[in-house]
PDB file of C-alpha atoms in Angstrom:
ATOM      1  CA  MET K   1     -11.408 -38.793  10.773  1.00  0.00           C
ATOM      2  CA  THR K   2     -11.736 -38.802   7.051  1.00  0.00           C
ATOM      3  CA  GLU K   3      -8.943 -37.776   4.735  1.00  0.00           C
ATOM      4  CA  GLU K   4     -10.807 -34.588   3.804  1.00  0.00           C
ATOM      5  CA  ILE K   5     -11.037 -33.478   7.448  1.00  0.00           C
ATOM      6  CA  ASN K   6      -7.342 -34.233   7.939  1.00  0.00           C
ATOM      7  CA  ASP K   7      -6.504 -32.030   4.946  1.00  0.00           C
ATOM      8  CA  ILE K   8      -8.560 -29.162   6.369  1.00  0.00           C
ATOM      9  CA  VAL K   9      -6.943 -29.491   9.797  1.00  0.00           C
ATOM     10  CA  ASN K  10      -3.472 -29.530   8.216  1.00  0.00           C
ATOM     11  CA  LYS K  11      -4.233 -26.433   6.130  1.00  0.00           C
ATOM     12  CA  LEU K  12      -5.557 -24.493   9.088  1.00  0.00           C
ATOM     13  CA  SER K  13      -2.612 -25.415  11.280  1.00  0.00           C
ATOM     14  CA  LYS K  14      -0.083 -24.299   8.630  1.00  0.00           C
ATOM     15  CA  GLU K  15      -1.598 -20.853   8.057  1.00  0.00           C
ATOM     16  CA  VAL K  16       0.099 -17.980   9.828  1.00  0.00           C
ATOM     17  CA  PRO K  17      -2.260 -15.646  11.702  1.00  0.00           C
ATOM     18  CA  GLN K  18      -2.656 -12.350   9.874  1.00  0.00           C
ATOM     19  CA  ILE K  19      -3.276 -10.242  12.973  1.00  0.00           C
ATOM     20  CA  ILE K  20      -1.014  -7.280  13.691  1.00  0.00           C
ATOM     21  CA  SER K  21      -0.814  -6.207  17.309  1.00  0.00           C
ATOM     22  CA  GLY K  22       0.981  -3.234  18.770  1.00  0.00           C
ATOM     23  CA  ARG K  23       1.971  -2.036  22.221  1.00  0.00           C
ATOM     24  CA  LYS K  24       1.254   1.455  23.526  1.00  0.00           C
ATOM     25  CA  ASP K  25       1.261   2.597  27.179  1.00  0.00           C
ATOM     26  CA  ASP K  26       1.793  -0.986  28.425  1.00  0.00           C
ATOM     27  CA  LYS K  27      -1.344  -2.137  26.603  1.00  0.00           C
ATOM     28  CA  ILE K  28      -1.519  -4.425  23.601  1.00  0.00           C
ATOM     29  CA  LYS K  29      -4.005  -3.549  20.880  1.00  0.00           C
ATOM     30  CA  ILE K  30      -4.964  -5.338  17.674  1.00  0.00           C
ATOM     31  CA  LEU K  31      -4.370  -2.912  14.817  1.00  0.00           C
ATOM     32  CA  GLY K  32      -6.709  -2.878  11.843  1.00  0.00           C
ATOM     33  CA  LYS K  33      -4.752  -2.966   8.624  1.00  0.00           C
ATOM     34  CA  SER K  34      -6.923  -0.254   7.069  1.00  0.00           C
ATOM     35  CA  ASN K  35      -6.058   2.066   9.990  1.00  0.00           C
ATOM     36  CA  LEU K  36      -2.296   1.797   9.469  1.00  0.00           C
ATOM     37  CA  ILE K  37      -0.733   4.892   7.909  1.00  0.00           C
ATOM     38  CA  HIS K  38       2.867   3.715   7.800  1.00  0.00           C
ATOM     39  CA  ILE K  39       5.233   1.300   9.500  1.00  0.00           C
ATOM     40  CA  TYR K  40       8.880   2.152  10.072  1.00  0.00           C
ATOM     41  CA  THR K  41      11.982   1.092  11.961  1.00  0.00           C
ATOM     42  CA  ASN K  42      14.071   3.246  14.260  1.00  0.00           C
ATOM     43  CA  ASN K  43      16.951   2.016  16.460  1.00  0.00           C
ATOM     44  CA  SER K  44      16.143  -1.630  15.680  1.00  0.00           C
ATOM     45  CA  LYS K  45      12.517  -1.225  16.813  1.00  0.00           C
ATOM     46  CA  VAL K  46       9.468  -1.394  14.553  1.00  0.00           C
ATOM     47  CA  PHE K  47       6.675   1.179  14.900  1.00  0.00           C
ATOM     48  CA  ALA K  48       3.207   1.380  13.352  1.00  0.00           C
ATOM     49  CA  VAL K  49       1.483   4.740  13.024  1.00  0.00           C
ATOM     50  CA  THR K  50      -2.315   5.080  12.972  1.00  0.00           C
ATOM     51  CA  GLU K  51      -4.613   8.077  13.430  1.00  0.00           C
ATOM     52  CA  LYS K  52      -4.802   7.130  17.124  1.00  0.00           C
ATOM     53  CA  GLY K  53      -1.067   7.110  17.736  1.00  0.00           C
ATOM     54  CA  GLU K  54       2.138   5.177  17.425  1.00  0.00           C
ATOM     55  CA  TYR K  55       2.519   1.544  18.468  1.00  0.00           C
ATOM     56  CA  THR K  56       5.584  -0.657  18.970  1.00  0.00           C
ATOM     57  CA  LEU K  57       5.476  -3.952  17.063  1.00  0.00           C
ATOM     58  CA  LYS K  58       7.331  -7.204  17.683  1.00  0.00           C
ATOM     59  CA  LEU K  59       7.289  -8.241  14.021  1.00  0.00           C
ATOM     60  CA  ARG K  60      10.016  -7.302  11.549  1.00  0.00           C
ATOM     61  CA  LEU K  61       9.252  -5.406   8.333  1.00  0.00           C
ATOM     62  CA  TYR K  62       9.712  -8.481   6.128  1.00  0.00           C
ATOM     63  CA  GLU K  63       7.194 -10.373   8.296  1.00  0.00           C
ATOM     64  CA  LEU K  64       4.733  -7.494   8.055  1.00  0.00           C
ATOM     65  CA  GLU K  65       5.119  -7.384   4.270  1.00  0.00           C
ATOM     66  CA  LYS K  66       3.865 -10.981   4.124  1.00  0.00           C
ATOM     67  CA  ARG K  67       0.799 -10.089   6.200  1.00  0.00           C
ATOM     68  CA  LEU K  68      -0.171  -6.915   4.354  1.00  0.00           C
ATOM     69  CA  ASP K  69      -2.046  -6.603   1.065  1.00  0.00           C
ATOM     70  CA  THR K  70       0.420  -5.763  -1.722  1.00  0.00           C
ATOM     71  CA  GLN K  71      -2.174  -3.660  -3.537  1.00  0.00           C
ATOM     72  CA  GLN K  72      -2.573  -1.416  -0.480  1.00  0.00           C
ATOM     73  CA  PHE K  73       0.868  -1.452   1.187  1.00  0.00           C
ATOM     74  CA  VAL K  74       4.240  -0.902  -0.429  1.00  0.00           C
ATOM     75  CA  ARG K  75       7.760  -0.849   0.915  1.00  0.00           C
ATOM     76  CA  ILE K  76       9.411   2.474   0.069  1.00  0.00           C
ATOM     77  CA  SER K  77      12.780   1.928   1.740  1.00  0.00           C
ATOM     78  CA  ASN K  78      14.702  -0.586   3.814  1.00  0.00           C
ATOM     79  CA  SER K  79      13.086   0.931   6.885  1.00  0.00           C
ATOM     80  CA  GLU K  80       9.524   1.874   5.891  1.00  0.00           C
ATOM     81  CA  ILE K  81       6.223   0.548   4.506  1.00  0.00           C
ATOM     82  CA  ILE K  82       3.383   2.932   3.647  1.00  0.00           C
ATOM     83  CA  ASN K  83      -0.345   2.455   3.196  1.00  0.00           C
ATOM     84  CA  LEU K  84      -1.058   3.744  -0.308  1.00  0.00           C
ATOM     85  CA  THR K  85      -4.656   4.580   0.595  1.00  0.00           C
ATOM     86  CA  LYS K  86      -3.322   7.004   3.227  1.00  0.00           C
ATOM     87  CA  VAL K  87      -1.119   8.967   0.819  1.00  0.00           C
ATOM     88  CA  LYS K  88      -2.341  12.524   0.229  1.00  0.00           C
ATOM     89  CA  ASN K  89       0.028  13.069  -2.676  1.00  0.00           C
ATOM     90  CA  PHE K  90       3.321  12.151  -4.277  1.00  0.00           C
ATOM     91  CA  ASP K  91       5.715  14.874  -5.291  1.00  0.00           C
ATOM     92  CA  ILE K  92       8.485  14.183  -7.790  1.00  0.00           C
ATOM     93  CA  ASN K  93      11.251  16.764  -7.762  1.00  0.00           C
ATOM     94  CA  PHE K  94      13.639  17.564 -10.600  1.00  0.00           C
ATOM     95  CA  VAL K  95      16.337  15.229  -9.222  1.00  0.00           C
ATOM     96  CA  GLY K  96      13.963  12.258  -9.425  1.00  0.00           C
ATOM     97  CA  THR K  97      13.273  11.843  -5.728  1.00  0.00           C
ATOM     98  CA  ILE K  98       9.705  10.885  -4.856  1.00  0.00           C
ATOM     99  CA  CYS K  99       8.271  12.471  -1.736  1.00  0.00           C
ATOM    100  CA  ALA K 100       5.051  11.091  -0.193  1.00  0.00           C
ATOM    101  CA  ARG K 101       2.807  13.189   2.051  1.00  0.00           C
ATOM    102  CA  LEU K 102       0.678  10.923   4.238  1.00  0.00           C
ATOM    103  CA  SER K 103      -2.772  11.544   5.736  1.00  0.00           C
ATOM    104  CA  ASN K 104      -1.274  12.562   9.098  1.00  0.00           C
ATOM    105  CA  ASP K 105       0.911  15.152   7.263  1.00  0.00           C
ATOM    106  CA  THR K 106       4.064  13.080   7.692  1.00  0.00           C
ATOM    107  CA  VAL K 107       6.450  13.565   4.795  1.00  0.00           C
ATOM    108  CA  THR K 108       8.584  10.599   3.774  1.00  0.00           C
ATOM    109  CA  TYR K 109      10.798   9.770   0.819  1.00  0.00           C
ATOM    110  CA  VAL K 110      10.858   6.791  -1.526  1.00  0.00           C
ATOM    111  CA  SER K 111      14.284   5.228  -1.833  1.00  0.00           C
ATOM    112  CA  ARG K 112      15.532   4.985  -5.439  1.00  0.00           C
ATOM    113  CA  ARG K 113      15.694   1.225  -5.011  1.00  0.00           C
ATOM    114  CA  TYR K 114      11.912   1.102  -4.429  1.00  0.00           C
ATOM    115  CA  VAL K 115      10.746   3.658  -7.028  1.00  0.00           C
ATOM    116  CA  SER K 116       9.807   0.862  -9.445  1.00  0.00           C
ATOM    117  CA  LYS K 117       7.252  -0.488  -6.931  1.00  0.00           C
ATOM    118  CA  ILE K 118       5.543   2.894  -6.749  1.00  0.00           C
ATOM    119  CA  LYS K 119       5.516   3.142 -10.544  1.00  0.00           C
ATOM    120  CA  LYS K 120       3.894  -0.324 -10.783  1.00  0.00           C
ATOM    121  CA  TYR K 121       1.190   0.848  -8.394  1.00  0.00           C
ATOM    122  CA  TRP K 122       0.549   3.944 -10.534  1.00  0.00           C
ATOM    123  CA  GLU K 123       0.353   1.807 -13.692  1.00  0.00           C
ATOM    124  CA  TYR K 124      -2.093  -0.564 -11.969  1.00  0.00           C
ATOM    125  CA  LYS K 125      -4.284   2.379 -10.865  1.00  0.00           C
ATOM    126  CA  GLU K 126      -4.257   3.848 -14.373  1.00  0.00           C
ATOM    127  CA  ARG K 127      -5.329   0.507 -15.890  1.00  0.00           C
ATOM    128  CA  TYR K 128      -8.057   0.179 -13.248  1.00  0.00           C
ATOM    129  CA  TYR K 129      -9.197   3.755 -13.911  1.00  0.00           C
ATOM    130  CA  GLU K 130      -9.248   3.064 -17.637  1.00  0.00           C
ATOM    131  CA  LYS K 131     -11.429  -0.071 -17.191  1.00  0.00           C
ATOM    132  CA  GLU K 132     -13.821   1.444 -14.667  1.00  0.00           C
ATOM    133  CA  ASN K 133     -14.281   4.692 -16.543  1.00  0.00           C
ATOM    134  CA  SER K 134     -14.239   3.502 -20.116  1.00  0.00           C
ATOM    135  CA  PHE K 135     -16.259   5.703 -22.422  1.00  0.00           C
ATOM    136  CA  ALA K 136     -17.043   5.342 -26.090  1.00  0.00           C
ATOM    137  CA  TRP K 137     -15.426   8.622 -27.122  1.00  0.00           C
ATOM    138  CA  ASP K 138     -15.433   7.737 -30.810  1.00  0.00           C
ATOM    139  CA  LYS K 139     -19.214   7.249 -30.698  1.00  0.00           C
ATOM    140  CA  TRP K 140     -19.803  10.740 -29.345  1.00  0.00           C
ATOM    141  CA  PHE K 141     -16.966  12.493 -31.193  1.00  0.00           C
ATOM    142  CA  PRO K 142     -16.566  10.659 -34.533  1.00  0.00           C
ATOM    143  CA  ASP K 143     -14.382  13.372 -36.123  1.00  0.00           C
ATOM    144  CA  MET K 144     -11.687  13.260 -33.457  1.00  0.00           C
ATOM    145  CA  ASN K 145      -8.687  10.915 -33.371  1.00  0.00           C
ATOM    146  CA  PHE K 146      -8.335   9.025 -30.057  1.00  0.00           C
ATOM    147  CA  ASN K 147      -5.246   6.936 -30.757  1.00  0.00           C
ATOM    148  CA  ARG K 148      -3.543   8.080 -27.551  1.00  0.00           C
ATOM    149  CA  LEU K 149      -5.163   7.641 -24.172  1.00  0.00           C
ATOM    150  CA  CYS K 150      -4.913  10.625 -21.924  1.00  0.00           C
ATOM    151  CA  ILE K 151      -6.144  10.238 -18.360  1.00  0.00           C
ATOM    152  CA  ILE K 152      -7.072  13.447 -16.648  1.00  0.00           C
ATOM    153  CA  HIS K 153      -7.557  13.292 -12.878  1.00  0.00           C
ATOM    154  CA  ILE K 154      -9.887  15.954 -11.541  1.00  0.00           C
TER     155      ILE K 154
END
């Protein structure tokens, strides 16, 4: 074998498989990452929730974090990871607690320790929204002052 082929073989053998499988009713199923709503621990067991039900996982949360896309999944507490694309809304109460309502109507809370991760996600989305929806306001409204950016979500 050539050195190039050896390098490829070594790379492939070092990579960890990114498949997530869960057990439900004595059957093992491969879970699509886009179908995951949230993953949580309870009594030292790890569970993944999808629209089709709840599955028991053998992986730990820190192992799952390595396998999941950080732009789509975020850890919100020591015992839970949520899929940000499955969040219906975030509610911030006057005490500063962030409550997340998920697509299956589960309500969960963001631990204060993990609030900064949620804020980073919001900042990323706002920057993305700004780039994708840029508009030459000063061209169409030359008499107005647009020094401050205000994003209005409809």
